[in-house]
GROMACS .gro file of C-alpha atoms in nm:
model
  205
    1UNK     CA    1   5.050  15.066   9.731
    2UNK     CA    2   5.371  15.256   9.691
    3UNK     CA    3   5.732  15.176   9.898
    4UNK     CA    4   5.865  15.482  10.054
    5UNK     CA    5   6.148  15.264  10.190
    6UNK     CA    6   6.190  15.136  10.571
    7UNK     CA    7   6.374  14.871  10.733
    8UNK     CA    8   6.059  14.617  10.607
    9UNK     CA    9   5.909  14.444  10.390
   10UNK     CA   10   5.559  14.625  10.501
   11UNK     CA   11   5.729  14.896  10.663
   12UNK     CA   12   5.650  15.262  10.465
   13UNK     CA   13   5.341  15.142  10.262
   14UNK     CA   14   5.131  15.430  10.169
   15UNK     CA   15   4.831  15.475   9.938
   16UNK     CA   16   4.878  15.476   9.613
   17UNK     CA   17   5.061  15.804   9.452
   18UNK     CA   18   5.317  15.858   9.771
   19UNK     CA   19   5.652  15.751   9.766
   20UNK     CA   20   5.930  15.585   9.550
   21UNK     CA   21   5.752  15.259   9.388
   22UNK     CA   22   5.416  15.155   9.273
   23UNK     CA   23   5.294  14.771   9.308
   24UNK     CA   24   5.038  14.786   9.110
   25UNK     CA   25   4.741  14.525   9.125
   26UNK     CA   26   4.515  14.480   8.816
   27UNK     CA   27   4.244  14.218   8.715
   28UNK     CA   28   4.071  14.189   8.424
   29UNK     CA   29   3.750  14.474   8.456
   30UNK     CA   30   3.431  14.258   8.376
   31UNK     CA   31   3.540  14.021   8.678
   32UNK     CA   32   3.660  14.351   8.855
   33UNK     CA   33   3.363  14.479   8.829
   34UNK     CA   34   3.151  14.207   8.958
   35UNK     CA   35   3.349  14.173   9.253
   36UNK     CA   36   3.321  14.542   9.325
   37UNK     CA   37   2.933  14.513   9.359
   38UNK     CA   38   2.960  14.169   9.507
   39UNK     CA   39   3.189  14.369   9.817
   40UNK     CA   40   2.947  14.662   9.791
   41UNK     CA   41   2.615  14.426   9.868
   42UNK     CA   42   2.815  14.227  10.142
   43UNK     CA   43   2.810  14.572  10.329
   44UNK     CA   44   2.453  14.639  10.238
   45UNK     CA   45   2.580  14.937  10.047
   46UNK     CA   46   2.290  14.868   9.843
   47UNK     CA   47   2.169  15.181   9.705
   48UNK     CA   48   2.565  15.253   9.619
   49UNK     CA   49   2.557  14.889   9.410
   50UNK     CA   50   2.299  15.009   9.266
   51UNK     CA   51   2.486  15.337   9.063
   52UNK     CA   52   2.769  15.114   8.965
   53UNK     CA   53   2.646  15.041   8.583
   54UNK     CA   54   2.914  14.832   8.402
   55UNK     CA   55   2.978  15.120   8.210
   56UNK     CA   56   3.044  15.358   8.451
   57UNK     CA   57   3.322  15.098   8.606
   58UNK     CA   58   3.452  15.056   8.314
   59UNK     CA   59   3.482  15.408   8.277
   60UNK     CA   60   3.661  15.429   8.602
   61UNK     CA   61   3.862  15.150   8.555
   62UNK     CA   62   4.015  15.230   8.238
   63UNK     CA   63   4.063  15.588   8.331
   64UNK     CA   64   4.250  15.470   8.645
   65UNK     CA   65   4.484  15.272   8.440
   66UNK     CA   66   4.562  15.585   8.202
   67UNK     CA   67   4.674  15.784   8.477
   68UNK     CA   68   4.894  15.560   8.584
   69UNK     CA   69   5.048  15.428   8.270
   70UNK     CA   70   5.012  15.678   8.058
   71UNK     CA   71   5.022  16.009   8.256
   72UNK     CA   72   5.358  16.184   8.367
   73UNK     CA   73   5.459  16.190   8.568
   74UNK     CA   74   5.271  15.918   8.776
   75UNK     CA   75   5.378  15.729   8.446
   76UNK     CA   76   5.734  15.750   8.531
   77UNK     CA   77   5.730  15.618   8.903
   78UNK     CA   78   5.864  15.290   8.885
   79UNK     CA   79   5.639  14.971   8.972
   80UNK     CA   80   5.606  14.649   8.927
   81UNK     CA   81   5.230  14.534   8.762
   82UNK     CA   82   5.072  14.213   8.865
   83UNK     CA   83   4.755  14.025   8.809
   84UNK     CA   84   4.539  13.959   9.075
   85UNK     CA   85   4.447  13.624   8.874
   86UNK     CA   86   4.771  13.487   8.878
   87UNK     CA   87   4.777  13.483   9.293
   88UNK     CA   88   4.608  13.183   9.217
   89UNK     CA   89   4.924  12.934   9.194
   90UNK     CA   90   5.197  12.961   9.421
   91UNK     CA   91   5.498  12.980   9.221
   92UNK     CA   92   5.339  13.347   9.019
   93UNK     CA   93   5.328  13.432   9.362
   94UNK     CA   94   5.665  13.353   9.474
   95UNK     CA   95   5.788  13.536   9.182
   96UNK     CA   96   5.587  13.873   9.182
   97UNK     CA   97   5.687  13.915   9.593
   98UNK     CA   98   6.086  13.821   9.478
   99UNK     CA   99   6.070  14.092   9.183
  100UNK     CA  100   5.906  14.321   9.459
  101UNK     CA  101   6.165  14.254   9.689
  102UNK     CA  102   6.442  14.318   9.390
  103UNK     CA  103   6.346  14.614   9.273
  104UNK     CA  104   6.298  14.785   9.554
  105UNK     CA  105   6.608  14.696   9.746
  106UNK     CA  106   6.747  15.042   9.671
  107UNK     CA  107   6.461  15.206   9.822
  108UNK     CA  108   6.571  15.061  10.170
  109UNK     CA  109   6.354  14.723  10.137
  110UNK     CA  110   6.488  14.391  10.287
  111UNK     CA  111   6.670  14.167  10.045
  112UNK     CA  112   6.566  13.784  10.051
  113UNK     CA  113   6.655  13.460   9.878
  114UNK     CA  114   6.416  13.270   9.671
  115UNK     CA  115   6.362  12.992   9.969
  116UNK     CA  116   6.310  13.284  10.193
  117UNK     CA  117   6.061  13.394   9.942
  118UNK     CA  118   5.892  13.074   9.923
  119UNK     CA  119   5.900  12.978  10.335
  120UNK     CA  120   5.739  13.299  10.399
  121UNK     CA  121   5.462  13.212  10.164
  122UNK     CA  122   5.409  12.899  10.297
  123UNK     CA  123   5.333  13.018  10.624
  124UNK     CA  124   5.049  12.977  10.780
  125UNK     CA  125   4.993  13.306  10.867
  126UNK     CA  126   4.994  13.430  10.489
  127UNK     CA  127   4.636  13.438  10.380
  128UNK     CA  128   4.625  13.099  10.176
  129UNK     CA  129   4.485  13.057   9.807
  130UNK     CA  130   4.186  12.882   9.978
  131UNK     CA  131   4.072  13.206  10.088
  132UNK     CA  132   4.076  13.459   9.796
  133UNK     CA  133   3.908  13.457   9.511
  134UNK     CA  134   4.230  13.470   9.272
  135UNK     CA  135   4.131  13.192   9.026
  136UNK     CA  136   4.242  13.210   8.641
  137UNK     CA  137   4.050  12.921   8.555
  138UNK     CA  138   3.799  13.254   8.544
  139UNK     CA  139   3.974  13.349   8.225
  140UNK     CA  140   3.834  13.043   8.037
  141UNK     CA  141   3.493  13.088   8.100
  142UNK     CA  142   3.381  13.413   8.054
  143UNK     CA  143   3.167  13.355   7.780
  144UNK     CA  144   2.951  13.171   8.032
  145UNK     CA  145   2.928  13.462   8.290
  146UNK     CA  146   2.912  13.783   8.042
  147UNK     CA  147   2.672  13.885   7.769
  148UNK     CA  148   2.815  13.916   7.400
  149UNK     CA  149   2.766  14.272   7.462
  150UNK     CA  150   2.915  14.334   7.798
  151UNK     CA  151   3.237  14.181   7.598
  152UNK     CA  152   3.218  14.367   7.310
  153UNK     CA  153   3.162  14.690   7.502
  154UNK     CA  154   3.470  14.628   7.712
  155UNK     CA  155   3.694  14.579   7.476
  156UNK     CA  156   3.605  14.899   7.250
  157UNK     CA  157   3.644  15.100   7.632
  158UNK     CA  158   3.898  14.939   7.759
  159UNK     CA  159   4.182  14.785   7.432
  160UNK     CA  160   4.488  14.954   7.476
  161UNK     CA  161   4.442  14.830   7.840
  162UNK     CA  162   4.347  14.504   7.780
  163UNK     CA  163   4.589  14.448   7.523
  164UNK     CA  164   4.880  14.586   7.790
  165UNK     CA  165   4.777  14.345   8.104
  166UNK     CA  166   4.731  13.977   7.863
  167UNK     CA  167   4.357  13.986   7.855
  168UNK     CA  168   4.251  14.129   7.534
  169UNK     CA  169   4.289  13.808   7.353
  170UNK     CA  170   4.122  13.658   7.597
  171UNK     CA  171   3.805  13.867   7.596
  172UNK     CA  172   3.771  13.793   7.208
  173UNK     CA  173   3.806  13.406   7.258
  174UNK     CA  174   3.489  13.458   7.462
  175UNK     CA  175   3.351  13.636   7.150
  176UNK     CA  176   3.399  13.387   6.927
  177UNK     CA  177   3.260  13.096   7.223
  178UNK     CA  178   2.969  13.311   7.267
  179UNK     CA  179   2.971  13.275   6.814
  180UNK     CA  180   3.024  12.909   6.892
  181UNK     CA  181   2.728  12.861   7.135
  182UNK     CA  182   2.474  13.078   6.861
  183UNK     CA  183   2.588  12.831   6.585
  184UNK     CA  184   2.496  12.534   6.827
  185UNK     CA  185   2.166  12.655   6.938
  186UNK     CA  186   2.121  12.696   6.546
  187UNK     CA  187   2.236  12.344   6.455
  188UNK     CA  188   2.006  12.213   6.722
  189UNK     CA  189   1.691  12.428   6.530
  190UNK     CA  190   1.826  12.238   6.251
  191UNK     CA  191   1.782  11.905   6.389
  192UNK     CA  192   1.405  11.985   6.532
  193UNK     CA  193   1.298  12.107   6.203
  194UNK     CA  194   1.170  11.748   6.035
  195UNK     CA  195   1.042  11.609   6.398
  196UNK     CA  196   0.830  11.923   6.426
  197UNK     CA  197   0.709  11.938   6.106
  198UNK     CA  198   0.581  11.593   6.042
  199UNK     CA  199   0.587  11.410   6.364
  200UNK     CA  200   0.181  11.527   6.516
  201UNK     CA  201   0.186  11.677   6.880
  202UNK     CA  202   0.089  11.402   7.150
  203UNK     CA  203  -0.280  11.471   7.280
  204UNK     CA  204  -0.245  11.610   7.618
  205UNK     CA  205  -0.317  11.351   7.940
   0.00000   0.00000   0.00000
């Protein structure tokens, strides 16, 4: 969403690509991705689920990312970049809305204190961590949730971007787990090799 400039905080928000500043909302694309088709299904947008390969969001996602970084001059508009991960824990929160607010004080936006900044969160009315699905404990286990060669795939798509928002190094620590959990399952063929070779199969009962 982009400030145009108004007497509020909210007040002016357009689309993307209109105004005088860009707050612009990443997250890392394999988890991006599943969440896309995850929203797509809860609609019973089935069929449309269905087209969404990981490479063609990938595709889409980097390509998204270039125009906006890297293409003038949508590239020049000034913005503020945040991870949608880091919503997770309140003070990252407290400081992407104050930066927000900061920068875009000259564009006619309110000006607020840090308490301010931190009450307001704390409201009850503000959607509470409870209820998205911001979580970077996500980051540490994506070995678990992505093939080898989803990973590997990403990264050659997608590494100037990676590298720009903090997650390529993240993406090749679940590499070298996925490395980690081959060598195990190896060690462990290791350790069956004697009982299967000399210990006889028990007779069925």
């Amino acid at each position: 969403m982009v400030l145009q400039g108004g007497a509020g905080v909210t007040h002016g928000l357009t689309d993307a690509g209109v105004g005088k500043f860009l707050l612009l909302a990443v997250r890392n694309p394999l988890d991006n991705w599943e969440a896309w088709i995850r929203w797509l299904e809860g609609k019973k947008r089935y069929q449309e689920a269905s087209h969404w390969t990981l490479d063609r969001f990938v595709e889409a996602w980097s390509d998204f990312h270039t125009f906006w970084q890297d293409t003038p001059p949508f590239s020049l508009v000034p913005r503020l970049v945040y991870r949608f991960e880091d919503l997770d824990q309140f003070e990252r929160r407290v400081s992407i809305v104050n930066q927000y607010l900061q920068r875009t004080s000259s564009f006619g936006g309110w000006r607020r204190s840090i308490a301010e900044v931190r009450a307001a969160l704390s409201d009850p009315q503000v959607i509470p961590k409870a209820q998205t699905n911001a979580d970077t404990s996500l980051l540490l286990r994506g070995h678990e949730r992505y093939s080898a060669d989803n990973i590997t795939y990403t990264i050659r798509r997608c590494y100037k971007h990676l590298e720009r928002f903090g997650y390529l190094q993240l993406y090749k620590g679940w590499l070298r787990l996925h490395d980690v959990q081959v060598l195990q399952q190896q060690l462990q063929g290791y350790v069956d090799v004697f009982s299967k070779t000399h210990y006889p199969p028990l007779p069925q009962q």
